[in-house]
Amino acid sequence: MSKKVLVLADVRDGELRNVTLESLAAATKVAEGGVVTATVFGSNAKDLVEKLSHHGADQVVLVTDPALDQYTTDAYFQAFKQVIEKVEPDVIFTGHTAVGRDVSPRIAARLGLGLISDCTGLELVDGKMVFTRPIYAGKAFVKKAVREGIVFATIRPNNIPALEADTSRSAVTEELDVQLEKDSLRTLIKDVVRKTSDGVDLSEARVVIAGGRGVKSADGFKPLEELASVLGGAVGASRGACDAEYCDYALQIGQTGKVVTPDLYIACGISGAIQHLAGMSNSKVIVAINKDPEANIFSVADYGIVGDLFEVVPMLTEEFKKVLV
Ligand code: FAD
């Protein structure tokens, strides 16, 4: 049966995050011929319509209030709720990102809906949507379906492939004048201070080079940064490296950090504690570099290199440069 599906666009630095395109692919799959609507917030929302329509949106609802230029819980909550009331979707998707993780449970609670969070896969079984999501910190996966009512889910980045861009598509655009109760907006963003480099976003990166306490200092991250730049990837870290102040906590991967599922994860000087594995063990190919042949990280690695990371990482960089640069 055809369904109306609504996707909340996740915007960072004026650009759509990939997870929005991945959510549109999921939306197209479950719509079964119904209308896929994307909603995008902020004063530059119009600039994003083309990309949304090329990747599956049939309709785009723009909310251009400048109060939505930066994410704040209250403003997004109010705007998103009004869009949902207008579109009356059967299915709602957001990215499982800082934005989606914050706004979705609030909306679900307010509208009395269930929420299936952190979905890594989606299939249609006898016309019913069945979502796959991790449990026990990524050690197992469970399949879930909603018995009745609106289906609401957050989609984990890098798991559901985006559709190829179809430049012949163009979406119907509508501007919605939402009413934000300005007095009830409890947060005012005055400045955004970036703690990560401007390059590839860690949670969406296809390649992640992660350093642990084995990098020994902030300078020890430099060879990892060079390898990441040759491979077009992002640098991440274990909590051990963050606790030792070699890097910012914004880079932390794991149970209490970011969850990443890149195509290639290279762990350098990371022992492989269970809390770290919770954030990266679903990566498609894992390479571990560690001096200790007994290190637990080798238990999840597809390729293991027993050696000193300060010798191995520069060698890898040189070899990749020969074929890539
Ligand atoms: P270590 O365990 O000290 O390992 C360093 C490794 O580097 C060793 O295996 C060593 O052999 C190797 N090494 C040293 N020198 C070199 C060299 N020159 N070349 C190659 N290898 C070398 N951790 C996380 O990562 N993410 C989390 O989200 C997280 N959440 C946590 C939540 C809770 C509630 C708790 C209790 C802990 C959490 N931890 C988390 C911490 C976790 O338990 C580990 O302490 C941490 O992951 C260890 O970091 P590490 O592997 O970098 O350091």
Short mmCIF file of C-alpha atoms and ligand atoms in Angstrom, two decimals:
data_model
loop_
_atom_site.label_atom_id
_atom_site.label_comp_id
_atom_site.label_asym_id
_atom_site.label_seq_id
_atom_site.Cartn_x
_atom_site.Cartn_y
_atom_site.Cartn_z
CA MET A 1 0.00 0.00 0.00
CA SER A 2 1.44 3.41 -0.91
CA LYS A 3 2.50 5.62 1.97
CA LYS A 4 3.34 9.26 2.67
CA VAL A 5 6.90 9.44 3.96
CA LEU A 6 8.51 12.51 5.56
CA VAL A 7 12.29 12.97 5.88
CA LEU A 8 13.88 15.69 8.01
CA ALA A 9 16.94 17.08 6.17
CA ASP A 10 20.08 17.24 8.30
CA VAL A 11 22.13 20.28 7.29
CA ARG A 12 25.71 21.01 8.32
CA ASP A 13 27.61 24.10 7.18
CA GLY A 14 24.91 24.80 4.62
CA GLU A 15 25.22 21.35 3.02
CA LEU A 16 23.02 18.28 3.26
CA ARG A 17 24.56 15.49 5.25
CA ASN A 18 24.76 12.15 3.41
CA VAL A 19 22.43 10.55 5.90
CA THR A 20 19.62 12.70 4.50
CA LEU A 21 20.16 11.16 1.05
CA GLU A 22 20.33 7.72 2.65
CA SER A 23 17.05 8.40 4.49
CA LEU A 24 15.48 9.47 1.18
CA ALA A 25 16.55 6.12 -0.32
CA ALA A 26 14.88 4.34 2.60
CA ALA A 27 11.82 6.54 2.16
CA THR A 28 11.56 5.74 -1.57
CA LYS A 29 11.73 2.04 -0.76
CA VAL A 30 8.90 2.10 1.79
CA ALA A 31 6.69 4.67 0.03
CA GLU A 32 5.71 2.01 -2.54
CA GLY A 33 4.68 4.68 -5.01
CA GLY A 34 3.43 7.15 -2.38
CA VAL A 35 4.78 10.68 -1.91
CA VAL A 36 8.23 11.21 -0.39
CA THR A 37 8.45 14.64 1.25
CA ALA A 38 11.66 16.18 2.56
CA THR A 39 11.57 19.12 4.92
CA VAL A 40 14.53 21.45 5.22
CA PHE A 41 15.01 24.29 7.71
CA GLY A 42 16.97 27.56 7.67
CA SER A 43 17.36 30.65 5.50
CA ASN A 44 19.38 28.82 2.80
CA ALA A 45 16.86 25.94 2.58
CA LYS A 46 15.99 26.81 -1.05
CA ASP A 47 19.57 26.04 -2.17
CA LEU A 48 19.11 22.42 -1.12
CA VAL A 49 15.89 21.62 -2.98
CA GLU A 50 17.60 20.43 -6.17
CA LYS A 51 19.78 17.86 -4.43
CA LEU A 52 16.86 16.59 -2.37
CA SER A 53 14.73 16.10 -5.48
CA HIS A 54 17.57 14.43 -7.42
CA HIS A 55 17.87 11.89 -4.60
CA GLY A 56 14.22 10.92 -4.23
CA ALA A 57 12.10 13.75 -2.77
CA ASP A 58 8.81 14.29 -4.65
CA GLN A 59 7.94 17.27 -2.52
CA VAL A 60 10.03 19.65 -0.40
CA VAL A 61 8.62 21.69 2.48
CA LEU A 62 10.85 24.70 3.18
CA VAL A 63 10.87 26.46 6.52
CA THR A 64 13.11 29.47 6.08
CA ASP A 65 12.82 31.16 9.49
CA PRO A 66 16.38 32.35 10.41
CA ALA A 67 15.76 31.07 13.95
CA LEU A 68 16.34 27.63 12.36
CA ASP A 69 19.74 28.45 10.83
CA GLN A 70 21.48 26.66 13.69
CA TYR A 71 19.98 23.65 15.41
CA THR A 72 18.31 24.34 18.73
CA THR A 73 16.03 21.84 20.38
CA ASP A 74 13.07 24.17 20.95
CA ALA A 75 13.00 25.77 17.49
CA TYR A 76 13.46 22.51 15.59
CA PHE A 77 10.91 20.75 17.78
CA GLN A 78 8.26 23.39 17.13
CA ALA A 79 8.96 23.61 13.40
CA PHE A 80 9.18 19.86 12.82
CA LYS A 81 5.96 19.24 14.76
CA GLN A 82 4.11 21.76 12.59
CA VAL A 83 5.49 20.21 9.39
CA ILE A 84 4.34 16.77 10.57
CA GLU A 85 0.86 18.14 11.32
CA LYS A 86 0.74 19.66 7.83
CA VAL A 87 2.12 16.68 5.86
CA GLU A 88 0.32 13.99 7.94
CA PRO A 89 2.88 11.30 7.05
CA ASP A 90 2.51 7.55 7.59
CA VAL A 91 6.27 7.23 8.06
CA ILE A 92 8.87 9.70 9.42
CA PHE A 93 12.66 9.37 9.08
CA THR A 94 15.48 11.44 10.57
CA GLY A 95 19.21 10.72 10.59
CA HIS A 96 20.61 9.07 13.71
CA THR A 97 22.77 12.15 14.21
CA ALA A 98 23.06 14.70 17.01
CA VAL A 99 20.02 16.48 15.52
CA GLY A 100 17.88 13.38 14.90
CA ARG A 101 18.77 11.86 18.26
CA ASP A 102 17.70 15.01 20.05
CA VAL A 103 14.55 16.05 18.23
CA SER A 104 13.02 12.65 17.34
CA PRO A 105 12.32 11.30 20.85
CA ARG A 106 10.76 14.64 21.81
CA ILE A 107 8.44 14.59 18.82
CA ALA A 108 7.63 10.91 19.37
CA ALA A 109 6.80 11.51 23.02
CA ARG A 110 4.69 14.59 22.26
CA LEU A 111 2.73 12.87 19.47
CA GLY A 112 2.43 9.58 21.37
CA LEU A 113 4.39 7.61 18.75
CA GLY A 114 6.87 4.79 19.12
CA LEU A 115 10.40 5.40 17.83
CA ILE A 116 12.75 2.82 16.33
CA SER A 117 16.17 4.39 16.72
CA ASP A 118 19.55 3.75 15.10
CA CYS A 119 18.28 1.64 12.19
CA THR A 120 20.99 0.01 10.11
CA GLY A 121 18.71 -1.79 7.65
CA LEU A 122 15.17 -1.90 6.39
CA GLU A 123 13.12 -4.46 4.45
CA LEU A 124 9.52 -4.91 3.44
CA VAL A 125 8.06 -8.20 4.65
CA ASP A 126 4.48 -8.86 3.50
CA GLY A 127 4.07 -5.11 3.03
CA LYS A 128 5.25 -4.38 6.60
CA MET A 129 8.39 -2.33 7.30
CA VAL A 130 10.91 -4.33 9.30
CA PHE A 131 13.91 -2.40 10.67
CA THR A 132 17.25 -3.82 11.80
CA ARG A 133 18.93 -2.12 14.76
CA PRO A 134 21.81 -2.99 17.09
CA ILE A 135 21.37 -4.08 20.70
CA TYR A 136 23.86 -4.78 23.52
CA ALA A 137 26.23 -2.05 22.26
CA GLY A 138 26.38 -3.52 18.75
CA LYS A 139 26.99 -7.17 19.78
CA ALA A 140 23.71 -8.33 18.28
CA PHE A 141 21.03 -7.04 15.94
CA VAL A 142 17.27 -7.19 16.34
CA LYS A 143 14.51 -6.80 13.75
CA LYS A 144 11.58 -4.60 14.72
CA ALA A 145 8.26 -3.61 13.21
CA VAL A 146 5.54 -1.23 14.33
CA ARG A 147 2.18 -2.94 14.85
CA GLU A 148 0.04 0.09 14.02
CA GLY A 149 0.11 3.87 13.66
CA ILE A 150 2.79 6.16 12.28
CA VAL A 151 6.21 4.56 11.82
CA PHE A 152 9.01 6.80 13.13
CA ALA A 153 12.68 5.83 12.81
CA THR A 154 16.17 7.31 12.96
CA ILE A 155 18.60 6.03 10.31
CA ARG A 156 22.25 5.36 11.16
CA PRO A 157 24.64 7.05 8.69
CA ASN A 158 26.57 4.92 6.17
CA ASN A 159 24.29 1.87 6.23
CA ILE A 160 21.55 2.34 3.64
CA PRO A 161 23.03 3.39 0.27
CA ALA A 162 21.76 6.68 -1.19
CA LEU A 163 20.10 6.54 -4.63
CA GLU A 164 22.13 7.62 -7.66
CA ALA A 165 21.32 11.27 -8.41
CA ASP A 166 18.60 11.54 -11.08
CA THR A 167 18.98 15.06 -12.47
CA SER A 168 15.73 14.78 -14.43
CA ARG A 169 13.70 14.80 -11.20
CA SER A 170 12.29 17.99 -9.76
CA ALA A 171 10.26 18.22 -6.58
CA VAL A 172 7.18 20.29 -5.88
CA THR A 173 8.29 22.99 -3.43
CA GLU A 174 6.20 24.59 -0.76
CA GLU A 175 7.20 27.20 1.78
CA LEU A 176 5.59 26.73 5.18
CA ASP A 177 5.25 29.68 7.51
CA VAL A 178 5.62 27.97 10.88
CA GLN A 179 4.79 29.79 14.08
CA LEU A 180 7.74 29.70 16.45
CA GLU A 181 6.95 30.90 19.95
CA LYS A 182 10.08 33.07 20.16
CA ASP A 183 9.72 33.56 23.95
CA SER A 184 9.86 29.82 24.49
CA LEU A 185 13.18 29.33 22.64
CA ARG A 186 15.44 28.71 25.59
CA THR A 187 18.72 28.52 23.66
CA LEU A 188 20.38 31.22 21.60
CA ILE A 189 23.41 30.20 19.51
CA LYS A 190 25.90 33.08 19.52
CA ASP A 191 28.91 31.37 18.02
CA VAL A 192 29.92 27.91 16.80
CA VAL A 193 33.37 26.77 17.86
CA ARG A 194 34.58 23.77 15.86
CA LYS A 195 36.58 21.22 17.76
CA THR A 196 37.19 18.94 14.81
CA SER A 197 38.99 19.74 11.59
CA ASP A 198 36.98 21.08 8.68
CA GLY A 199 37.57 17.96 6.59
CA VAL A 200 35.41 14.85 6.34
CA ASP A 201 32.73 14.43 9.01
CA LEU A 202 33.77 11.54 11.27
CA SER A 203 30.37 9.88 11.62
CA GLU A 204 29.82 9.82 7.84
CA ALA A 205 33.41 9.15 6.73
CA ARG A 206 34.04 6.23 4.35
CA VAL A 207 37.56 5.85 5.80
CA VAL A 208 38.47 6.37 9.47
CA ILE A 209 42.01 6.33 10.83
CA ALA A 210 41.75 6.08 14.61
CA GLY A 211 44.49 6.55 17.18
CA GLY A 212 44.69 5.23 20.72
CA ARG A 213 46.93 5.70 23.70
CA GLY A 214 49.63 4.07 21.56
CA VAL A 215 50.08 7.32 19.59
CA LYS A 216 51.67 8.67 22.80
CA SER A 217 51.13 12.43 22.22
CA ALA A 218 49.14 15.01 20.26
CA ASP A 219 52.01 15.07 17.74
CA GLY A 220 51.65 11.30 17.43
CA PHE A 221 48.39 11.91 15.56
CA LYS A 222 50.24 13.66 12.70
CA PRO A 223 51.12 10.48 10.74
CA LEU A 224 47.46 9.40 11.13
CA GLU A 225 46.26 12.75 9.79
CA GLU A 226 48.55 12.38 6.79
CA LEU A 227 47.23 8.89 6.03
CA ALA A 228 43.64 10.15 6.45
CA SER A 229 44.28 12.99 4.03
CA VAL A 230 45.74 10.63 1.37
CA LEU A 231 42.72 8.30 1.73
CA GLY A 232 40.15 11.13 1.95
CA GLY A 233 39.17 9.96 5.42
CA ALA A 234 38.65 11.34 8.90
CA VAL A 235 40.70 10.91 12.07
CA GLY A 236 39.07 9.36 15.14
CA ALA A 237 40.31 8.24 18.53
CA SER A 238 39.82 5.90 21.45
CA ARG A 239 38.81 7.30 24.78
CA GLY A 240 42.29 6.40 26.00
CA ALA A 241 43.75 8.97 23.59
CA CYS A 242 41.12 11.58 24.55
CA ASP A 243 41.63 11.03 28.29
CA ALA A 244 45.38 11.45 27.78
CA GLU A 245 44.61 14.82 26.10
CA TYR A 246 46.20 13.81 22.79
CA CYS A 247 43.03 14.95 21.01
CA ASP A 248 39.59 16.39 21.59
CA TYR A 249 36.67 14.28 22.86
CA ALA A 250 34.82 15.19 19.65
CA LEU A 251 36.98 12.47 18.02
CA GLN A 252 36.05 9.74 20.49
CA ILE A 253 34.61 6.56 18.99
CA GLY A 254 32.82 4.00 21.11
CA GLN A 255 30.02 3.36 23.52
CA THR A 256 30.20 6.87 24.95
CA GLY A 257 31.48 8.47 21.77
CA LYS A 258 30.53 8.35 18.11
CA VAL A 259 29.39 5.23 16.29
CA VAL A 260 31.04 4.84 12.90
CA THR A 261 30.51 2.33 10.09
CA PRO A 262 33.04 3.28 7.42
CA ASP A 263 34.16 1.07 4.54
CA LEU A 264 37.66 1.04 6.06
CA TYR A 265 38.64 1.51 9.72
CA ILE A 266 42.34 1.54 10.60
CA ALA A 267 42.95 1.27 14.36
CA CYS A 268 46.42 2.45 15.36
CA GLY A 269 47.69 1.75 18.88
CA ILE A 270 44.22 0.86 20.21
CA SER A 271 43.89 -2.17 22.49
CA GLY A 272 40.29 -2.98 21.53
CA ALA A 273 38.36 -2.51 24.78
CA ILE A 274 34.73 -3.58 24.55
CA GLN A 275 33.57 0.04 24.86
CA HIS A 276 35.68 1.01 21.84
CA LEU A 277 34.46 -1.94 19.77
CA ALA A 278 30.86 -0.80 20.42
CA GLY A 279 31.55 2.21 18.21
CA MET A 280 33.39 0.64 15.27
CA SER A 281 32.97 -3.14 15.06
CA ASN A 282 30.38 -2.85 12.28
CA SER A 283 32.89 -1.16 9.98
CA LYS A 284 33.11 -3.03 6.69
CA VAL A 285 36.87 -3.69 6.72
CA ILE A 286 38.91 -3.32 9.91
CA VAL A 287 42.70 -3.08 9.92
CA ALA A 288 44.49 -3.11 13.29
CA ILE A 289 48.07 -1.96 13.89
CA ASN A 290 49.39 -2.85 17.34
CA LYS A 291 52.72 -3.81 18.88
CA ASP A 292 51.03 -6.43 21.06
CA PRO A 293 50.06 -9.58 19.11
CA GLU A 294 47.61 -10.45 21.92
CA ALA A 295 45.71 -7.12 21.70
CA ASN A 296 41.95 -7.65 21.63
CA ILE A 297 41.52 -5.37 18.61
CA PHE A 298 42.86 -8.25 16.47
CA SER A 299 39.76 -10.29 17.41
CA VAL A 300 37.58 -7.99 15.27
CA ALA A 301 40.17 -7.11 12.61
CA ASP A 302 40.02 -8.39 9.03
CA TYR A 303 43.72 -7.56 8.64
CA GLY A 304 46.17 -7.32 11.54
CA ILE A 305 49.63 -5.77 11.45
CA VAL A 306 51.80 -6.50 14.49
CA GLY A 307 54.26 -3.64 14.62
CA ASP A 308 55.10 -0.12 15.69
CA LEU A 309 52.50 2.30 14.33
CA PHE A 310 55.16 4.98 13.84
CA GLU A 311 56.86 2.69 11.31
CA VAL A 312 53.76 1.08 9.77
CA VAL A 313 51.51 4.15 9.26
CA PRO A 314 54.09 6.20 7.24
CA MET A 315 54.81 3.10 5.13
CA LEU A 316 51.10 2.72 4.36
CA THR A 317 50.85 6.43 3.52
CA GLU A 318 53.75 6.16 1.06
CA GLU A 319 52.28 3.08 -0.62
CA PHE A 320 48.79 4.65 -0.91
CA LYS A 321 50.35 7.82 -2.33
CA LYS A 322 51.89 5.77 -5.15
CA VAL A 323 48.47 4.55 -6.29
CA LEU A 324 46.18 7.40 -5.25
CA VAL A 325 48.04 10.70 -5.58
P1 FAD B 1 45.11 1.22 25.84
O1 FAD B 1 44.15 0.20 26.33
O2 FAD B 1 46.13 1.73 26.79
O3 FAD B 1 45.84 0.58 24.56
C1 FAD B 1 46.91 1.14 23.90
C2 FAD B 1 47.40 0.13 22.87
O4 FAD B 1 48.42 0.71 22.08
C3 FAD B 1 47.97 -1.15 23.47
O5 FAD B 1 47.27 -2.27 22.93
C4 FAD B 1 49.44 -1.15 23.03
O6 FAD B 1 49.92 -2.45 22.73
C5 FAD B 1 49.37 -0.30 21.79
N1 FAD B 1 50.62 0.42 21.45
C6 FAD B 1 51.40 1.16 22.27
N2 FAD B 1 52.42 1.71 21.58
C7 FAD B 1 52.25 1.32 20.29
C8 FAD B 1 52.99 1.55 19.10
N3 FAD B 1 54.07 2.35 19.07
N4 FAD B 1 52.57 0.97 17.96
C9 FAD B 1 51.48 0.14 17.95
N5 FAD B 1 50.75 -0.12 19.06
C10 FAD B 1 51.13 0.46 20.21
N6 FAD B 1 36.84 3.70 25.21
C11 FAD B 1 36.67 4.09 23.94
O7 FAD B 1 37.57 4.00 23.09
N7 FAD B 1 35.47 4.63 23.55
C12 FAD B 1 34.42 4.76 24.39
O8 FAD B 1 33.36 5.26 23.99
C13 FAD B 1 34.59 4.34 25.75
N8 FAD B 1 33.57 4.42 26.62
C14 FAD B 1 33.75 3.94 27.90
C15 FAD B 1 32.67 3.93 28.79
C16 FAD B 1 32.83 3.41 30.03
C17 FAD B 1 31.65 3.40 30.98
C18 FAD B 1 34.08 2.89 30.44
C19 FAD B 1 34.27 2.31 31.82
C20 FAD B 1 35.15 2.91 29.59
C21 FAD B 1 35.02 3.43 28.30
N9 FAD B 1 36.07 3.44 27.41
C22 FAD B 1 35.85 3.82 26.11
C23 FAD B 1 37.45 3.16 27.83
C24 FAD B 1 37.93 1.76 27.47
O9 FAD B 1 37.54 0.84 28.47
C25 FAD B 1 39.46 1.71 27.33
O10 FAD B 1 40.04 2.18 28.53
C26 FAD B 1 39.99 2.57 26.17
O11 FAD B 1 39.31 2.25 24.98
C27 FAD B 1 41.47 2.26 25.98
O12 FAD B 1 42.00 3.11 24.99
P2 FAD B 1 43.25 2.62 24.15
O13 FAD B 1 42.97 1.33 23.47
O14 FAD B 1 43.66 3.76 23.30
O15 FAD B 1 44.40 2.48 25.26
#
